[in-house]
Amino acid sequence: NTITAGLAVEIAFLAGERWFSRQSPETVGVVGGLGSVGSRVVDLVAYWLQPYIIYIVGRENGSVDGQALRDLKKRYPKTEFRAGRLQDALSCPLIFLAASSVEPLPIDPKWLPLGSLIVDIGKPANTSPELALACRGRTLIVDGALAELPEGTDWELFCSRMALPRNTIFGCLAETITLACLLAKGELDEHIGKPTFIGRPNDGMVKKMMTEVKKSGLRPYLSPLHKV
C-alpha cells in the first residue's frame, strides 16, 4: 500500500495548492491511522509536510497505542502525535480518511472547519454524497486513491464497470503495475529492498517508488469524490 499512500499525499498537495490560502496546514487528522494505508499516510505527512500536530484515530474511535505514538515521535521529532476521537481529526484543515468501513463514517458537517480538505482513501468511500452536499462550498472532498493512466491507454470498459473517471485506476492497481514493470526490468529488489518489502518502507524508498510510478506514465488524479 506504499504507492496508494503516496498517491493520497500527492493528491493532497495538488488539491491544497488550489484550496488552501496558506502553504501548509499546521494540524492534520488521519482516520484509520493504524491500518496498512493509514499508517503510511501518517509517516509521509510527518516527513513531507511536517505539521505541528497529527491526530490519529484508530479502528475504534480514539484507540491508539501509546507506544505507537512514542515510536512516531522518535522518527519525526518536529511533529506532535496525538490519539484523537473522530471529531478531533475532523476539526483539522487537512483530513485523510483511510478507515476500513462498509458504511460511510458518522461525520457531522458541523465538525468540519471552513476551508477544510478531506482526502478520502477508503474503498468503499468513508464519506457520502449527503455529507458532500451539506458542506459544499466550505469543505472539499476529493478521491485520494486514484491514478491517471497514460494517454492512449484504453481502459474504458474497466472504468465504466468500476464507476471510475475515464482512464483512471485504483492506487492499489497502480502499485501492482509499477512493481510488475520493475520486476520485468530486474530492478525490483533495488527499489523496494528484500528486508523491507514485508515491513515498513522508508521515506526515501517511497520517493523512489513514486518516481517509478510516474516513469510508468501514471499520475495522481485529482477529482471531487461526490458529484453534488
mmCIF file of C-alpha atoms in Angstrom:
data_model
loop_
_atom_site.group_PDB
_atom_site.id
_atom_site.type_symbol
_atom_site.label_atom_id
_atom_site.label_comp_id
_atom_site.label_asym_id
_atom_site.label_seq_id
_atom_site.Cartn_x
_atom_site.Cartn_y
_atom_site.Cartn_z
ATOM 1 C CA ASN A 1 0.000 0.000 0.000
ATOM 2 C CA THR A 2 3.016 2.282 -0.219
ATOM 3 C CA ILE A 3 2.025 3.784 -3.565
ATOM 4 C CA THR A 4 -1.618 4.171 -2.529
ATOM 5 C CA ALA A 5 -0.470 6.258 0.449
ATOM 6 C CA GLY A 6 1.975 8.185 -1.743
ATOM 7 C CA LEU A 7 -0.766 8.972 -4.252
ATOM 8 C CA ALA A 8 -3.057 10.187 -1.459
ATOM 9 C CA VAL A 9 -0.473 12.621 -0.113
ATOM 10 C CA GLU A 10 0.420 13.891 -3.593
ATOM 11 C CA ILE A 11 -3.294 14.372 -4.345
ATOM 12 C CA ALA A 12 -3.494 16.403 -1.132
ATOM 13 C CA PHE A 13 -0.617 18.563 -2.422
ATOM 14 C CA LEU A 14 -2.425 19.128 -5.734
ATOM 15 C CA ALA A 15 -5.734 19.959 -4.062
ATOM 16 C CA GLY A 16 -4.062 22.096 -1.398
ATOM 17 C CA GLU A 17 -2.423 24.309 -3.998
ATOM 18 C CA ARG A 18 -5.898 25.307 -5.184
ATOM 19 C CA TRP A 19 -7.812 25.128 -1.929
ATOM 20 C CA PHE A 20 -5.644 26.356 0.947
ATOM 21 C CA SER A 21 -4.906 30.027 1.434
ATOM 22 C CA ARG A 22 -1.685 29.163 3.256
ATOM 23 C CA GLN A 23 1.107 26.870 2.175
ATOM 24 C CA SER A 24 0.771 24.033 4.663
ATOM 25 C CA PRO A 25 -1.731 23.170 7.414
ATOM 26 C CA GLU A 26 -0.463 23.148 10.993
ATOM 27 C CA THR A 27 -2.670 20.251 12.084
ATOM 28 C CA VAL A 28 -3.607 17.113 10.148
ATOM 29 C CA GLY A 29 -6.075 14.375 11.017
ATOM 30 C CA VAL A 30 -5.698 10.761 9.893
ATOM 31 C CA VAL A 31 -8.660 8.450 10.492
ATOM 32 C CA GLY A 32 -7.658 4.792 10.249
ATOM 33 C CA GLY A 33 -4.102 5.893 11.001
ATOM 34 C CA LEU A 34 -3.004 2.481 12.291
ATOM 35 C CA GLY A 35 -4.044 0.487 9.210
ATOM 36 C CA SER A 36 -1.805 -0.564 6.340
ATOM 37 C CA VAL A 37 -2.570 2.546 4.244
ATOM 38 C CA GLY A 38 -3.293 4.993 7.062
ATOM 39 C CA SER A 39 -0.034 4.294 8.891
ATOM 40 C CA ARG A 40 1.928 5.022 5.714
ATOM 41 C CA VAL A 41 -0.042 8.263 5.280
ATOM 42 C CA VAL A 42 0.942 9.275 8.826
ATOM 43 C CA ASP A 43 4.604 8.628 8.006
ATOM 44 C CA LEU A 44 4.508 10.564 4.727
ATOM 45 C CA VAL A 45 2.596 13.530 6.164
ATOM 46 C CA ALA A 46 5.062 13.792 9.050
ATOM 47 C CA TYR A 47 8.038 13.510 6.685
ATOM 48 C CA TRP A 48 6.832 15.690 3.792
ATOM 49 C CA LEU A 49 4.511 18.252 5.438
ATOM 50 C CA GLN A 50 5.969 18.350 8.976
ATOM 51 C CA PRO A 51 2.796 19.720 10.644
ATOM 52 C CA TYR A 52 2.859 20.674 14.315
ATOM 53 C CA ILE A 53 0.240 18.090 15.270
ATOM 54 C CA ILE A 54 -1.153 14.909 13.688
ATOM 55 C CA TYR A 55 -4.324 13.498 15.238
ATOM 56 C CA ILE A 56 -4.532 9.740 14.737
ATOM 57 C CA VAL A 57 -7.814 7.866 15.079
ATOM 58 C CA GLY A 58 -7.566 4.085 15.325
ATOM 59 C CA ARG A 59 -10.022 1.385 14.334
ATOM 60 C CA GLU A 60 -12.058 2.018 17.467
ATOM 61 C CA ASN A 61 -12.730 5.711 17.898
ATOM 62 C CA GLY A 62 -9.598 7.174 19.516
ATOM 63 C CA SER A 63 -7.887 3.853 20.348
ATOM 64 C CA VAL A 64 -4.179 4.320 19.609
ATOM 65 C CA ASP A 65 -1.408 2.525 21.469
ATOM 66 C CA GLY A 66 0.848 4.895 23.400
ATOM 67 C CA GLN A 67 3.961 3.057 22.254
ATOM 68 C CA ALA A 68 2.993 3.661 18.622
ATOM 69 C CA LEU A 69 2.843 7.413 19.323
ATOM 70 C CA ARG A 70 6.239 7.343 21.047
ATOM 71 C CA ASP A 71 7.777 5.464 18.129
ATOM 72 C CA LEU A 72 6.424 8.055 15.696
ATOM 73 C CA LYS A 73 7.817 10.877 17.839
ATOM 74 C CA LYS A 74 11.275 9.282 17.718
ATOM 75 C CA ARG A 75 11.165 9.130 13.924
ATOM 76 C CA TYR A 76 9.658 12.598 13.443
ATOM 77 C CA PRO A 77 10.627 14.814 16.412
ATOM 78 C CA LYS A 78 9.274 18.015 14.796
ATOM 79 C CA THR A 79 5.683 16.741 14.962
ATOM 80 C CA GLU A 80 3.459 16.001 17.943
ATOM 81 C CA PHE A 81 1.316 12.884 17.585
ATOM 82 C CA ARG A 82 -1.966 12.652 19.474
ATOM 83 C CA ALA A 83 -4.549 9.915 19.808
ATOM 84 C CA GLY A 84 -7.821 11.556 18.911
ATOM 85 C CA ARG A 85 -11.516 10.991 18.516
ATOM 86 C CA LEU A 86 -13.143 11.187 15.109
ATOM 87 C CA GLN A 87 -14.263 14.738 15.911
ATOM 88 C CA ASP A 88 -10.668 15.777 16.738
ATOM 89 C CA ALA A 89 -9.344 14.593 13.382
ATOM 90 C CA LEU A 90 -12.219 16.236 11.514
ATOM 91 C CA SER A 91 -11.534 19.610 13.151
ATOM 92 C CA CYS A 92 -8.224 19.845 11.220
ATOM 93 C CA PRO A 93 -7.853 21.785 7.955
ATOM 94 C CA LEU A 94 -6.416 18.673 6.237
ATOM 95 C CA ILE A 95 -8.031 15.285 6.855
ATOM 96 C CA PHE A 96 -7.147 11.856 5.472
ATOM 97 C CA LEU A 97 -9.798 9.127 5.760
ATOM 98 C CA ALA A 98 -8.458 5.579 5.457
ATOM 99 C CA ALA A 99 -10.857 3.570 7.595
ATOM 100 C CA SER A 100 -11.964 0.056 6.678
ATOM 101 C CA SER A 101 -15.712 0.569 6.761
ATOM 102 C CA VAL A 102 -18.582 -0.738 4.660
ATOM 103 C CA GLU A 103 -20.688 2.312 5.544
ATOM 104 C CA PRO A 104 -19.649 5.981 5.435
ATOM 105 C CA LEU A 105 -18.254 7.297 8.714
ATOM 106 C CA PRO A 106 -20.709 9.121 11.037
ATOM 107 C CA ILE A 107 -19.430 12.624 10.245
ATOM 108 C CA ASP A 108 -21.303 15.704 11.451
ATOM 109 C CA PRO A 109 -20.749 18.530 8.922
ATOM 110 C CA LYS A 110 -20.536 20.944 11.871
ATOM 111 C CA TRP A 111 -17.217 19.344 12.869
ATOM 112 C CA LEU A 112 -15.546 20.427 9.630
ATOM 113 C CA PRO A 113 -13.844 23.832 9.689
ATOM 114 C CA LEU A 114 -14.401 26.318 6.901
ATOM 115 C CA GLY A 115 -11.938 25.684 4.062
ATOM 116 C CA SER A 116 -11.026 22.149 5.125
ATOM 117 C CA LEU A 117 -9.857 19.461 2.699
ATOM 118 C CA ILE A 118 -10.826 15.790 3.041
ATOM 119 C CA VAL A 119 -8.770 13.208 1.149
ATOM 120 C CA ASP A 120 -10.949 10.089 1.178
ATOM 121 C CA ILE A 121 -8.868 6.964 0.513
ATOM 122 C CA GLY A 122 -11.476 4.459 1.669
ATOM 123 C CA LYS A 123 -12.945 1.909 -0.715
ATOM 124 C CA PRO A 124 -15.928 1.944 -0.158
ATOM 125 C CA ALA A 125 -15.734 5.675 0.500
ATOM 126 C CA ASN A 126 -15.640 6.929 4.092
ATOM 127 C CA THR A 127 -17.764 9.929 3.084
ATOM 128 C CA SER A 128 -21.194 10.175 1.477
ATOM 129 C CA PRO A 129 -22.862 12.355 -1.174
ATOM 130 C CA GLU A 130 -25.102 13.688 1.595
ATOM 131 C CA LEU A 131 -22.056 14.943 3.517
ATOM 132 C CA ALA A 132 -20.576 16.492 0.367
ATOM 133 C CA LEU A 133 -23.858 18.303 -0.288
ATOM 134 C CA ALA A 134 -24.151 19.511 3.306
ATOM 135 C CA CYS A 135 -20.655 21.034 3.301
ATOM 136 C CA ARG A 136 -20.481 22.146 -0.347
ATOM 137 C CA GLY A 137 -18.533 25.371 -0.742
ATOM 138 C CA ARG A 138 -16.896 25.079 2.698
ATOM 139 C CA THR A 139 -15.157 21.679 2.573
ATOM 140 C CA LEU A 140 -13.597 19.995 -0.454
ATOM 141 C CA ILE A 141 -13.808 16.185 -0.571
ATOM 142 C CA VAL A 142 -11.503 14.501 -3.092
ATOM 143 C CA ASP A 143 -10.844 10.885 -4.031
ATOM 144 C CA GLY A 144 -7.479 10.053 -2.531
ATOM 145 C CA ALA A 145 -6.759 6.731 -4.200
ATOM 146 C CA LEU A 146 -6.799 7.218 -7.967
ATOM 147 C CA ALA A 147 -4.064 7.295 -10.593
ATOM 148 C CA GLU A 148 -4.447 8.577 -14.147
ATOM 149 C CA LEU A 149 -3.280 6.292 -16.952
ATOM 150 C CA PRO A 150 -1.073 7.493 -19.832
ATOM 151 C CA GLU A 151 -2.701 8.987 -22.911
ATOM 152 C CA GLY A 152 -3.595 6.372 -25.483
ATOM 153 C CA THR A 153 -4.419 3.755 -22.860
ATOM 154 C CA ASP A 154 -7.890 2.297 -23.323
ATOM 155 C CA TRP A 155 -9.420 1.138 -20.046
ATOM 156 C CA GLU A 156 -12.891 2.438 -20.859
ATOM 157 C CA LEU A 157 -14.662 -0.856 -20.120
ATOM 158 C CA PHE A 158 -12.850 -1.290 -16.788
ATOM 159 C CA CYS A 159 -13.545 2.309 -15.749
ATOM 160 C CA SER A 160 -17.228 2.123 -16.665
ATOM 161 C CA ARG A 161 -17.739 -1.158 -14.796
ATOM 162 C CA MET A 162 -15.921 0.144 -11.708
ATOM 163 C CA ALA A 163 -17.671 3.562 -11.882
ATOM 164 C CA LEU A 164 -14.313 5.323 -12.153
ATOM 165 C CA PRO A 165 -13.485 8.549 -14.004
ATOM 166 C CA ARG A 166 -12.271 7.950 -17.552
ATOM 167 C CA ASN A 167 -8.771 6.487 -17.864
ATOM 168 C CA THR A 168 -8.138 6.100 -14.129
ATOM 169 C CA ILE A 169 -7.336 3.146 -11.889
ATOM 170 C CA PHE A 170 -7.223 2.478 -8.167
ATOM 171 C CA GLY A 171 -3.968 3.198 -6.362
ATOM 172 C CA CYS A 172 -3.525 -0.471 -5.435
ATOM 173 C CA LEU A 173 -3.627 -1.407 -9.124
ATOM 174 C CA ALA A 174 -1.132 1.373 -9.934
ATOM 175 C CA GLU A 175 1.167 -0.215 -7.363
ATOM 176 C CA THR A 176 0.789 -3.650 -8.984
ATOM 177 C CA ILE A 177 1.577 -2.220 -12.438
ATOM 178 C CA THR A 178 4.645 -0.372 -11.129
ATOM 179 C CA LEU A 179 6.002 -3.433 -9.316
ATOM 180 C CA ALA A 180 5.431 -5.563 -12.425
ATOM 181 C CA CYS A 181 7.380 -3.053 -14.537
ATOM 182 C CA LEU A 182 10.258 -3.091 -12.054
ATOM 183 C CA LEU A 183 10.219 -6.889 -11.954
ATOM 184 C CA ALA A 184 10.331 -7.062 -15.762
ATOM 185 C CA LYS A 185 13.368 -4.758 -15.753
ATOM 186 C CA GLY A 186 15.088 -6.746 -12.992
ATOM 187 C CA GLU A 187 15.050 -3.710 -10.679
ATOM 188 C CA LEU A 188 12.511 -4.777 -8.057
ATOM 189 C CA ASP A 189 14.955 -5.543 -5.235
ATOM 190 C CA GLU A 190 16.884 -2.344 -5.957
ATOM 191 C CA HIS A 191 13.801 -0.216 -5.316
ATOM 192 C CA ILE A 192 11.994 -1.981 -2.504
ATOM 193 C CA GLY A 193 14.745 -3.996 -0.830
ATOM 194 C CA LYS A 194 14.050 -7.564 0.267
ATOM 195 C CA PRO A 195 14.261 -6.912 4.050
ATOM 196 C CA THR A 196 11.689 -4.084 3.978
ATOM 197 C CA PHE A 197 9.248 -5.412 1.415
ATOM 198 C CA ILE A 198 7.093 -7.066 4.064
ATOM 199 C CA GLY A 199 7.943 -4.448 6.696
ATOM 200 C CA ARG A 200 7.781 -0.670 6.647
ATOM 201 C CA PRO A 201 9.282 1.050 3.568
ATOM 202 C CA ASN A 202 11.346 4.105 4.463
ATOM 203 C CA ASP A 203 10.527 7.550 3.119
ATOM 204 C CA GLY A 204 13.365 7.578 0.601
ATOM 205 C CA MET A 205 12.020 4.332 -0.804
ATOM 206 C CA VAL A 206 8.550 5.866 -1.149
ATOM 207 C CA LYS A 207 10.002 8.754 -3.152
ATOM 208 C CA LYS A 208 11.810 6.293 -5.421
ATOM 209 C CA MET A 209 8.634 4.277 -5.883
ATOM 210 C CA MET A 210 6.588 7.392 -6.727
ATOM 211 C CA THR A 211 9.243 8.331 -9.281
ATOM 212 C CA GLU A 212 8.819 4.879 -10.847
ATOM 213 C CA VAL A 213 5.041 5.347 -10.902
ATOM 214 C CA LYS A 214 5.484 8.492 -12.987
ATOM 215 C CA LYS A 215 8.048 6.804 -15.229
ATOM 216 C CA SER A 216 5.328 4.262 -15.990
ATOM 217 C CA GLY A 217 3.167 7.146 -17.215
ATOM 218 C CA LEU A 218 0.846 7.130 -14.193
ATOM 219 C CA ARG A 219 -0.078 10.356 -12.397
ATOM 220 C CA PRO A 220 -2.002 11.225 -9.215
ATOM 221 C CA TYR A 221 -5.559 12.016 -10.287
ATOM 222 C CA LEU A 222 -7.325 14.913 -8.597
ATOM 223 C CA SER A 223 -11.106 14.705 -8.671
ATOM 224 C CA PRO A 224 -14.027 15.576 -6.371
ATOM 225 C CA LEU A 225 -15.304 12.326 -4.909
ATOM 226 C CA HIS A 226 -19.019 13.098 -4.972
ATOM 227 C CA LYS A 227 -20.807 14.885 -7.804
ATOM 228 C CA VAL A 228 -23.160 17.246 -5.982
#
